[in-house]
Each structure stands twice: as C-alpha cells, then as structure tokens.
PDB file of C-alpha atoms in Angstrom:
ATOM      1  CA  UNK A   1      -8.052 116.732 130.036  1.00 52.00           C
ATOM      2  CA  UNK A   2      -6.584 119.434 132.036  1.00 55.00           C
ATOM      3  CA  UNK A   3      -3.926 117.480 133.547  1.00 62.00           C
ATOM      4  CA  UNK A   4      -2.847 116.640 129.454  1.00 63.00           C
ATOM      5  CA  UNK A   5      -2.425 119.984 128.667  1.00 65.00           C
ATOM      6  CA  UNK A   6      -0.915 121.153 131.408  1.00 65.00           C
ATOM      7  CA  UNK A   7       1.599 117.752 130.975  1.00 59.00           C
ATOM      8  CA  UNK A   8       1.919 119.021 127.335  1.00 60.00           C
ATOM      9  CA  UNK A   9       2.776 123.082 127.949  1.00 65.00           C
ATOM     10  CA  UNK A  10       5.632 121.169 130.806  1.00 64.00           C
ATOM     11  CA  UNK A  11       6.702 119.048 128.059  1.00 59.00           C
ATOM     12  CA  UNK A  12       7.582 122.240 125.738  1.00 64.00           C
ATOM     13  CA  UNK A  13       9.389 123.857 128.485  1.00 64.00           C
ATOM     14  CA  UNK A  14      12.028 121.397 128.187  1.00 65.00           C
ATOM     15  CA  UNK A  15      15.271 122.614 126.835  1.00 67.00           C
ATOM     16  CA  UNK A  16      15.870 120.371 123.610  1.00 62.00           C
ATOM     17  CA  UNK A  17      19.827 118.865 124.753  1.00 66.00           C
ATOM     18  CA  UNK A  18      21.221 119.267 121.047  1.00 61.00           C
ATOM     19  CA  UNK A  19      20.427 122.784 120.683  1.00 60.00           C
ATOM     20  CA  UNK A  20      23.774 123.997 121.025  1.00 60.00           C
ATOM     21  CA  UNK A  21      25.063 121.849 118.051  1.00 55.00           C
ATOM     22  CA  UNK A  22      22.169 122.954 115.824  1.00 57.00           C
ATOM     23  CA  UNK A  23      23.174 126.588 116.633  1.00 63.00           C
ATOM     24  CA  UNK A  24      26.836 126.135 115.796  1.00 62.00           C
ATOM     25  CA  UNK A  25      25.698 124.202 112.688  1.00 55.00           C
ATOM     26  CA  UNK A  26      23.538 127.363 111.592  1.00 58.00           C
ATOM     27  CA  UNK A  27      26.399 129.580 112.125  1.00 57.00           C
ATOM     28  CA  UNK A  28      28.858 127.778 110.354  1.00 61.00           C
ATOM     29  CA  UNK A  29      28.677 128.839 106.769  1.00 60.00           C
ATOM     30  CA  UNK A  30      28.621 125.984 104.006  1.00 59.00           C
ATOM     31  CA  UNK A  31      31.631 124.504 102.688  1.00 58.00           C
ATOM     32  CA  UNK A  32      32.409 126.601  99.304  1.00 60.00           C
ATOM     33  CA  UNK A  33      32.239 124.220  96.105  1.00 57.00           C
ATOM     34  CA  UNK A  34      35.504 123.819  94.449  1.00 57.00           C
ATOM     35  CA  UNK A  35      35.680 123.585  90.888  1.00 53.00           C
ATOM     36  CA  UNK A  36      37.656 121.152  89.615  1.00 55.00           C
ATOM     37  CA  UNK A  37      41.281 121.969  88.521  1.00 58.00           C
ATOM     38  CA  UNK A  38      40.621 120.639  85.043  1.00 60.00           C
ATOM     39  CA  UNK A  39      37.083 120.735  83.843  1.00 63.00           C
ATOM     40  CA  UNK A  40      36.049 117.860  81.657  1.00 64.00           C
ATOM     41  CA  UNK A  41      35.342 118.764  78.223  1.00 65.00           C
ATOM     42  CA  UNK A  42      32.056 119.520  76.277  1.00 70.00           C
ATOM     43  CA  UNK A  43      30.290 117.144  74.072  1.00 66.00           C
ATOM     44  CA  UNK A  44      31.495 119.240  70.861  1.00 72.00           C
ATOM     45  CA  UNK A  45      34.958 119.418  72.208  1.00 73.00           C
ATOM     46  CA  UNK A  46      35.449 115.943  72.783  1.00 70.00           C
ATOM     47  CA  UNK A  47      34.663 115.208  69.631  1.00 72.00           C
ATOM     48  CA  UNK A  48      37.080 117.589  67.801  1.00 79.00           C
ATOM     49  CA  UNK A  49      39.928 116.657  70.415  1.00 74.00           C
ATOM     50  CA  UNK A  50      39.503 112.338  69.079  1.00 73.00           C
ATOM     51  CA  UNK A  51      39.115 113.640  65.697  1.00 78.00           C
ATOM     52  CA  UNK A  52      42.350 116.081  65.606  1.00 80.00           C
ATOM     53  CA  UNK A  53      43.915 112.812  67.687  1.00 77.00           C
ATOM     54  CA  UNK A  54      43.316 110.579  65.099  1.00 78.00           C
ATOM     55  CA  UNK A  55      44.480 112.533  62.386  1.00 83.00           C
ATOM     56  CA  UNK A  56      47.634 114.073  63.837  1.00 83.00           C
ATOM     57  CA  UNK A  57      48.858 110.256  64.942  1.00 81.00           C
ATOM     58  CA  UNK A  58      47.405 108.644  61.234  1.00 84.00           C
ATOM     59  CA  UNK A  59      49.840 111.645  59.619  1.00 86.00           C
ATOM     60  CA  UNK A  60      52.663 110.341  62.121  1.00 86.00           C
ATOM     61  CA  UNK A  61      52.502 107.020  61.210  1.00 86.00           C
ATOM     62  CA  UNK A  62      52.242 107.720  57.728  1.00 86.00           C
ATOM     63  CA  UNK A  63      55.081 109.775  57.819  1.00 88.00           C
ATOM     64  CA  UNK A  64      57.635 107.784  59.456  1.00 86.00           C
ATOM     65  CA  UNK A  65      56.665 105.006  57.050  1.00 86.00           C
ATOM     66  CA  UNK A  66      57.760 106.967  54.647  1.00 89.00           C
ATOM     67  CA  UNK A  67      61.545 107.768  56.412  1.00 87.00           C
ATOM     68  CA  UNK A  68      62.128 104.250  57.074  1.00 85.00           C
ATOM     69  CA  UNK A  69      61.205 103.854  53.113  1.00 87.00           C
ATOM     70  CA  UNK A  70      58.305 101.408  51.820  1.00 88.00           C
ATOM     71  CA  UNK A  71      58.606  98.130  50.822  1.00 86.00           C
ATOM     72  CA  UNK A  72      59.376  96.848  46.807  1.00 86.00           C
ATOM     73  CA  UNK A  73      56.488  94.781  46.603  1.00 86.00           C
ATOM     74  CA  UNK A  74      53.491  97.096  48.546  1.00 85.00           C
ATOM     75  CA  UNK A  75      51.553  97.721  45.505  1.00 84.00           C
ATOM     76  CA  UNK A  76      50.856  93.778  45.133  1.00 87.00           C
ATOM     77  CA  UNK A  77      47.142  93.088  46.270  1.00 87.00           C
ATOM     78  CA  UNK A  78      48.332  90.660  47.763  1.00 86.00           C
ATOM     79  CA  UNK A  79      50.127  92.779  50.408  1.00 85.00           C
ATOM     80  CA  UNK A  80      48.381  96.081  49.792  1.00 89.00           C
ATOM     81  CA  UNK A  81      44.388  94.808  50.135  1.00 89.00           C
ATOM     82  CA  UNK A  82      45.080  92.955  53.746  1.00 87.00           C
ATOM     83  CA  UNK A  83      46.470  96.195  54.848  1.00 89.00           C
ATOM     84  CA  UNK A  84      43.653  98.575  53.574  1.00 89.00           C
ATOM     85  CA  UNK A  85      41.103  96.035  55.229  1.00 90.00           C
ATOM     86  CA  UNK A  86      43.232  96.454  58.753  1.00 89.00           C
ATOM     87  CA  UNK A  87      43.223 100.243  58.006  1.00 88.00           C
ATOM     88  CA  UNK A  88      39.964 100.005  57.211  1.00 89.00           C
ATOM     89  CA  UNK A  89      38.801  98.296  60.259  1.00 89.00           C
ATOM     90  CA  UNK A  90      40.508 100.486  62.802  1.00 87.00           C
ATOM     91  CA  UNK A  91      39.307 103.692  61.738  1.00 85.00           C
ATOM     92  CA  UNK A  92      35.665 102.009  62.411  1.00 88.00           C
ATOM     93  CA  UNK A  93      36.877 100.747  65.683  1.00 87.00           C
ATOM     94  CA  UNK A  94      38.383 104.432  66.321  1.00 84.00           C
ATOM     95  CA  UNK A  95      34.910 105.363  65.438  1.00 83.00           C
ATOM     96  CA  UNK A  96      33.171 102.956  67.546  1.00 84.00           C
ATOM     97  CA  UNK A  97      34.833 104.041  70.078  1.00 82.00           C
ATOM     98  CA  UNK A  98      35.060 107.555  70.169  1.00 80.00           C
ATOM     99  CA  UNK A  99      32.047 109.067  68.155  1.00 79.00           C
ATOM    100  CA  UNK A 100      28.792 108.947  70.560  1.00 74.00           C
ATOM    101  CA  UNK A 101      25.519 107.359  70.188  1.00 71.00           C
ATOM    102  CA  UNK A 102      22.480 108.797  70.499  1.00 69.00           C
ATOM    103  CA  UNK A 103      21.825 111.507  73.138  1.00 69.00           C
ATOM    104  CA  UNK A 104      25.511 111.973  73.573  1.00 67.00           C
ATOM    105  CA  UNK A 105      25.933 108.680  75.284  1.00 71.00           C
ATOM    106  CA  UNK A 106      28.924 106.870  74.470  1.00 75.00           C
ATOM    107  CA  UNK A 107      29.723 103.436  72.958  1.00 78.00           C
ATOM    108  CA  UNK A 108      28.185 100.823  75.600  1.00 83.00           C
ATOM    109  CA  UNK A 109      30.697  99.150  77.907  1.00 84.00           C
ATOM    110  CA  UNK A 110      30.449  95.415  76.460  1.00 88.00           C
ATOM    111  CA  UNK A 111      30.892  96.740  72.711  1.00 87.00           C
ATOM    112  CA  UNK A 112      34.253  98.720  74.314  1.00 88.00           C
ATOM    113  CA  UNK A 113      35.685  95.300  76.042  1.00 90.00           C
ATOM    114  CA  UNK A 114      34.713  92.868  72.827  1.00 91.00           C
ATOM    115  CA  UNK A 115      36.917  95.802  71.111  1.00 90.00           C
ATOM    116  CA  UNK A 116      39.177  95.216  73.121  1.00 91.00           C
ATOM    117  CA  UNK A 117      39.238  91.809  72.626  1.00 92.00           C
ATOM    118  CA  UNK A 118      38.650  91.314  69.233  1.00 92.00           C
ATOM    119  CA  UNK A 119      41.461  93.727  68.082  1.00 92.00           C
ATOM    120  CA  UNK A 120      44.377  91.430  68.701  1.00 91.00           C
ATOM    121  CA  UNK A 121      42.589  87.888  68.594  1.00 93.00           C
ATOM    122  CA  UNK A 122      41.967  89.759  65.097  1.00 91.00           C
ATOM    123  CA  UNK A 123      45.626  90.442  64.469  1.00 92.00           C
ATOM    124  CA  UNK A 124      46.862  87.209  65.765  1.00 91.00           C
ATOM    125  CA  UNK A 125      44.531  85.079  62.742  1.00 91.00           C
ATOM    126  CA  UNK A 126      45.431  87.141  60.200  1.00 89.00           C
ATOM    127  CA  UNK A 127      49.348  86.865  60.814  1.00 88.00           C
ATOM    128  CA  UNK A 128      48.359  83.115  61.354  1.00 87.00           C
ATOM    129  CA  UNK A 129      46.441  82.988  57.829  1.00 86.00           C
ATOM    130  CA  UNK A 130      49.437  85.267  56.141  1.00 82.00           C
ATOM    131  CA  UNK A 131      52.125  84.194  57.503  1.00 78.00           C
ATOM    132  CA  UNK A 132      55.275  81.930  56.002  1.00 74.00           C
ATOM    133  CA  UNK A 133      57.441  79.604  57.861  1.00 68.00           C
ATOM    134  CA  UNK A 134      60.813  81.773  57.713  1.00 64.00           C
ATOM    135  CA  UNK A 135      63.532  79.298  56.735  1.00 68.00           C
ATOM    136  CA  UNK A 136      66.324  79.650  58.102  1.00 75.00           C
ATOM    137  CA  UNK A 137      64.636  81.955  60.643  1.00 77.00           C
ATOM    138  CA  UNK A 138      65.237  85.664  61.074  1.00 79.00           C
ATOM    139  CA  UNK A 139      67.802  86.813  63.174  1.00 82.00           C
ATOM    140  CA  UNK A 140      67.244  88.243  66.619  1.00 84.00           C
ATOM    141  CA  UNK A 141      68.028  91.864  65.472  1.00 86.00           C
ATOM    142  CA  UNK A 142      65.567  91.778  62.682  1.00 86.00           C
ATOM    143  CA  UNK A 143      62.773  91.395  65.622  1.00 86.00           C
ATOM    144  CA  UNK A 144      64.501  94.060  67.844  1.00 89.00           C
ATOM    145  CA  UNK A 145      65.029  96.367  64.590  1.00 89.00           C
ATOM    146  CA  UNK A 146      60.954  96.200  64.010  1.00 88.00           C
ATOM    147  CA  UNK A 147      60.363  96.634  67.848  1.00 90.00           C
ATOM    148  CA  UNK A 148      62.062 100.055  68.228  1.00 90.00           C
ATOM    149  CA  UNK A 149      60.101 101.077  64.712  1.00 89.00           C
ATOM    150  CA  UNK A 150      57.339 100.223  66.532  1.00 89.00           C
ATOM    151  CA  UNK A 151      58.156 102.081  69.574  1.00 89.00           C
ATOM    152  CA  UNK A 152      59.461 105.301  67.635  1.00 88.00           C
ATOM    153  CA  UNK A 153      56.368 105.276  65.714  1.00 88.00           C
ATOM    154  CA  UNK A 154      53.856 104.574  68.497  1.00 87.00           C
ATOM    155  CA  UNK A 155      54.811 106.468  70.937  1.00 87.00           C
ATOM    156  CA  UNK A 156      53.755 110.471  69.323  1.00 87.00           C
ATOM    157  CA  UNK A 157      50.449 108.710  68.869  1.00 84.00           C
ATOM    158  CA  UNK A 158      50.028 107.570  72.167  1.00 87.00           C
ATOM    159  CA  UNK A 159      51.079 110.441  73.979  1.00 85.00           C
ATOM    160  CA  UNK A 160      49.258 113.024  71.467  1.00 83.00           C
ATOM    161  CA  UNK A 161      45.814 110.648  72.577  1.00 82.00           C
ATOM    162  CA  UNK A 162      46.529 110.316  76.173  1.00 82.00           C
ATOM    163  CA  UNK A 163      46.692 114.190  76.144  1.00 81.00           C
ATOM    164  CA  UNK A 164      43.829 115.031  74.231  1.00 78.00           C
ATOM    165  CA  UNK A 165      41.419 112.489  75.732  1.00 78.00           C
ATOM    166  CA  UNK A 166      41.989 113.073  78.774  1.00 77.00           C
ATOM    167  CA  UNK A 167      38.685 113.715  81.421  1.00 78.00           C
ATOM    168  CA  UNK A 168      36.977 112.712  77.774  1.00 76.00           C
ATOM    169  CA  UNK A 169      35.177 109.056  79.450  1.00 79.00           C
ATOM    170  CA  UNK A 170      31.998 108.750  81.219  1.00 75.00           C
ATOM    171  CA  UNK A 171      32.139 105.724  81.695  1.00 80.00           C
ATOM    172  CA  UNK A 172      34.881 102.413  82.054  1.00 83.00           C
ATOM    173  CA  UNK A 173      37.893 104.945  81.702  1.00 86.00           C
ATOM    174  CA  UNK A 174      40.366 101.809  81.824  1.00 89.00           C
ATOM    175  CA  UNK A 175      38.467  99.927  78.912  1.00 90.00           C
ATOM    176  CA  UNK A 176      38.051 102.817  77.058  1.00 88.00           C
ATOM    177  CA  UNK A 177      41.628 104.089  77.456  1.00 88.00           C
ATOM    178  CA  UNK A 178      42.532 100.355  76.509  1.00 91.00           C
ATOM    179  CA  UNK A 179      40.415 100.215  73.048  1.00 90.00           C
ATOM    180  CA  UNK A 180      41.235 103.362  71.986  1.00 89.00           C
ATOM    181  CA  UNK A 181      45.485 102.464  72.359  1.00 90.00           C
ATOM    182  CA  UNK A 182      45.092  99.032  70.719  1.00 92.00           C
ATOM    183  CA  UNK A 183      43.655 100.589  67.992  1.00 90.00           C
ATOM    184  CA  UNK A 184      46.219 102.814  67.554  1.00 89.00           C
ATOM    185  CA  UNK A 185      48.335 100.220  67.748  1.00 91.00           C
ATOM    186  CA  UNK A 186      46.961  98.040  64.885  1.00 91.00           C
ATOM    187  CA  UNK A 187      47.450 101.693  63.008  1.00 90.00           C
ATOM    188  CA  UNK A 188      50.973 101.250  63.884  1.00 91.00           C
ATOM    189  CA  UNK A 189      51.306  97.425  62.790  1.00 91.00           C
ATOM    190  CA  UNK A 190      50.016  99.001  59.298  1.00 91.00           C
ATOM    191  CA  UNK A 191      52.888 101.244  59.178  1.00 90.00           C
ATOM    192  CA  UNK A 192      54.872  98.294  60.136  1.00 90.00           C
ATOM    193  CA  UNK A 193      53.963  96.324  57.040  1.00 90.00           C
ATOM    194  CA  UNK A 194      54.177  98.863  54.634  1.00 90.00           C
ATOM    195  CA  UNK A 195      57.987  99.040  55.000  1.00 87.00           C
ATOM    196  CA  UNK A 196      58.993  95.426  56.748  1.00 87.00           C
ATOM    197  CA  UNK A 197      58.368  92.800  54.005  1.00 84.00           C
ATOM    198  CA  UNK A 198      58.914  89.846  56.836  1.00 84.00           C
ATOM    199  CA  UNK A 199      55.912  87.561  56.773  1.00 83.00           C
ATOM    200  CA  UNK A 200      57.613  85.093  59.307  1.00 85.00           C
ATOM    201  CA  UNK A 201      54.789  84.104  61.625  1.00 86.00           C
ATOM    202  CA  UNK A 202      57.102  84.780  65.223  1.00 86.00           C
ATOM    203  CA  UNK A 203      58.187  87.745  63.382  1.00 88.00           C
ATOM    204  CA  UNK A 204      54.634  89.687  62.689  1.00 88.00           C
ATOM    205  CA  UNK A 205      52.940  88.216  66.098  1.00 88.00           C
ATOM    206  CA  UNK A 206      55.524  89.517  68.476  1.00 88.00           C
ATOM    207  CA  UNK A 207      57.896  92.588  66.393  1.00 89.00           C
ATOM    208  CA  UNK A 208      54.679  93.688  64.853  1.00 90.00           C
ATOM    209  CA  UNK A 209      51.919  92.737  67.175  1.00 90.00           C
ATOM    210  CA  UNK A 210      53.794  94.585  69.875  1.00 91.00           C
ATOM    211  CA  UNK A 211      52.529  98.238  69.680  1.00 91.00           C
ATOM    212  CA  UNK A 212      48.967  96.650  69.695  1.00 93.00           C
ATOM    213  CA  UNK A 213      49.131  94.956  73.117  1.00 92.00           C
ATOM    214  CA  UNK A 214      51.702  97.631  74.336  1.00 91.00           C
ATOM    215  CA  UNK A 215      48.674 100.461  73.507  1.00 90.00           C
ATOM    216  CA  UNK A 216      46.081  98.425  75.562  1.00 92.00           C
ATOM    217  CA  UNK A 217      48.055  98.373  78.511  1.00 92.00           C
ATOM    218  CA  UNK A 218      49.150 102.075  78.175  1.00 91.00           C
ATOM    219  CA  UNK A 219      45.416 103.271  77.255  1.00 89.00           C
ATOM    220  CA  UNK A 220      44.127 101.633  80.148  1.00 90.00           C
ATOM    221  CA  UNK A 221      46.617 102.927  82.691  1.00 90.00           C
ATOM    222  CA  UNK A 222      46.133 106.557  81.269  1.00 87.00           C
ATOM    223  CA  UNK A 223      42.276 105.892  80.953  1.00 86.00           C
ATOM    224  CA  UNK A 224      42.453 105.429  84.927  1.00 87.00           C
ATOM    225  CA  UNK A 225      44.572 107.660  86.039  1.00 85.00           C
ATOM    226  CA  UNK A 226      43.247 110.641  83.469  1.00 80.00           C
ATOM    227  CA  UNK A 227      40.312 109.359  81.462  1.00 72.00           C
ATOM    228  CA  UNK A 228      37.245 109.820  83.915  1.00 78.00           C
ATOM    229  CA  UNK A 229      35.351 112.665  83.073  1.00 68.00           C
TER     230      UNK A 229
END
C-alpha cells in the first residue's frame, strides 16, 4: 500500500505536456460576437412588410392596367368571373404563403413546393379550357407587345417583394422566394387579361404565362441569395 501511494504522489509530480496551450488558451480572450449586418426581421414586422408588398404591387398592376386601357368586353362574365376566381386564388396563395401558422411557424415546406407547382399547371388548364384556336394566327409582335406589358408591369412588383422580404424565410428560402414570385406573377397575367382580349391558346400560355414562370425563377434566386432569415 505504501509503495501505491508513494507511485501515486510521483505520478502528480509530472508536468502535464499540454499545459502551455491551455495557458495561452486562458489568456486569449473570446472571439467578440458579431451582429449581423442586417438583422432579420420580427414576427410583427414581417408581416406588415408582405402585407404593404402585396398591396403596393396589387395597386401597380392595377394601375398600369388602367394606362394601357381595359378591354371592350371585361364586364362579360364570361371574361370578368375567370379573372376574379384567378384573383381570387392568388391572394389565398399570397396568404398561404406569407401569413404564419400557429406559433409563428410558417407555411410547411411541401404546401410551399405544391404552390409552386400548382400555380402554373393551374394557369396552363385554364388557358387550355378558355382558349380559341386564333385563325389566321396572331402576329409575332402581338406576343412580343404582351411580353414587354408583362415585363413593365412585373417588374415594380418583383423588385418592391424581393426588397421587403428579404431575411423574412426560416425555412426553404429558394421555394419560398419561388411561390411568392409566381404568385405575383399570376397577379400580373390578371392585369394582362383585363386589357389584351387575345384568347389564342400560344398567345395566353407563353405572352401571358410569362411573368408567372419568369417570377418563380426570380423569387427563388432572390429567396437564396437574400431570403434566409
């Protein structure tokens, strides 16, 4: 027993072979915690920044319809009720997507991607079911005439969202990004209709269906490079 303790008191006169780094460790003071150069938003804020998004581009679009002058025949149901549905059904998408569940979580991931999804598969049947075989066809500057509408009108939108939103996402950034600027983009195909009377089929899937795939690819780019919270 006495040649243990003895063997034990040796053992603690050993010089421990790291304690030079653990002493220049101690000294070292801790790395200072940068705050980031652009906090993300509150809850509360969030919520007013999607809300004064959607109603600064809806005024836009609503606006510029009314330059480019609307249509004869936009009282008819038959032109005006497809458009309030499509109206309709983007402000509950925009709603969907922006206004938070319970707790303050927001919309789940899979509901955000079958939004994504289902917003031009949407688009695409309806200008299938509406549409009229254009005889003789529409000329090519018809299309490109409705394209830079589209653009002139979409683009205030776009940029007012990508501004307002951004650091807004928890979660998916890209998908949410992309939701949010396809549904903007149906908004803009509504403007569209109200002043282009053209119900040729090539005419409303790729001059008027434009701004909606254009917004998903722009929403997702500025969801990742701005959107993360």
């Amino acid at each position: 027993m006495t040649d243990e303790r003895d063997l034990l008191r040796r053992l603690e006169d050993i010089p421990d072979p790291a304690a030079h780094v653990a002493t220049r460790l101690a000294a070292r003071p801790p790395a200072p915690i940068e705050a980031p150069a652009e906090p993300s938003p509150t809850r509360p804020a969030r919520e007013r920044r999607g809300l004064a998004a959607v109603m600064a581009g809806l005024g836009w679009v609503v606006l510029f319809s009314w330059i480019e002058g609307f249509r004869d025949d936009l009282g008819s149901p038959r032109v005006i009720v497809p458009l309030a549905v499509a109206a309709a059904l983007s402000g509950l998408g925009l709603l969907l997507a922006l206004r938070p569940r319970a707790r303050g979580l927001p919309a789940g991931v899979r509901a955000i991607q079958a939004l994504v999804v289902a917003v031009p598969v949407g688009f695409l049947i309806a200008a299938v079911v509406r549409s009229r075989a254009a005889d003789p066809p529409p000329p090519l500057e018809l299309h490109v005439r409705c394209i830079a509408s589209a653009c002139c009108t979409a683009l205030p939108p776009f940029a007012l969202a990508a501004l307002l939103l951004r650091r807004s996402f928890l979660s998916a950034p890209a998908w949410r990004g992309a939701s949010i600027g396809a549904l903007c983009g149906l908004v803009v195909a509504v403007g569209l209709e109200t002043h282009c009377a053209l119900d040729d089929l090539l005419h409303l899937t790729f001059a008027h269906g434009f701004p909606i795939a254009a917004g998903a690819l722009l929403g997702a780019a500025a969801g990742t490079l701005r959107g993360r919270a």
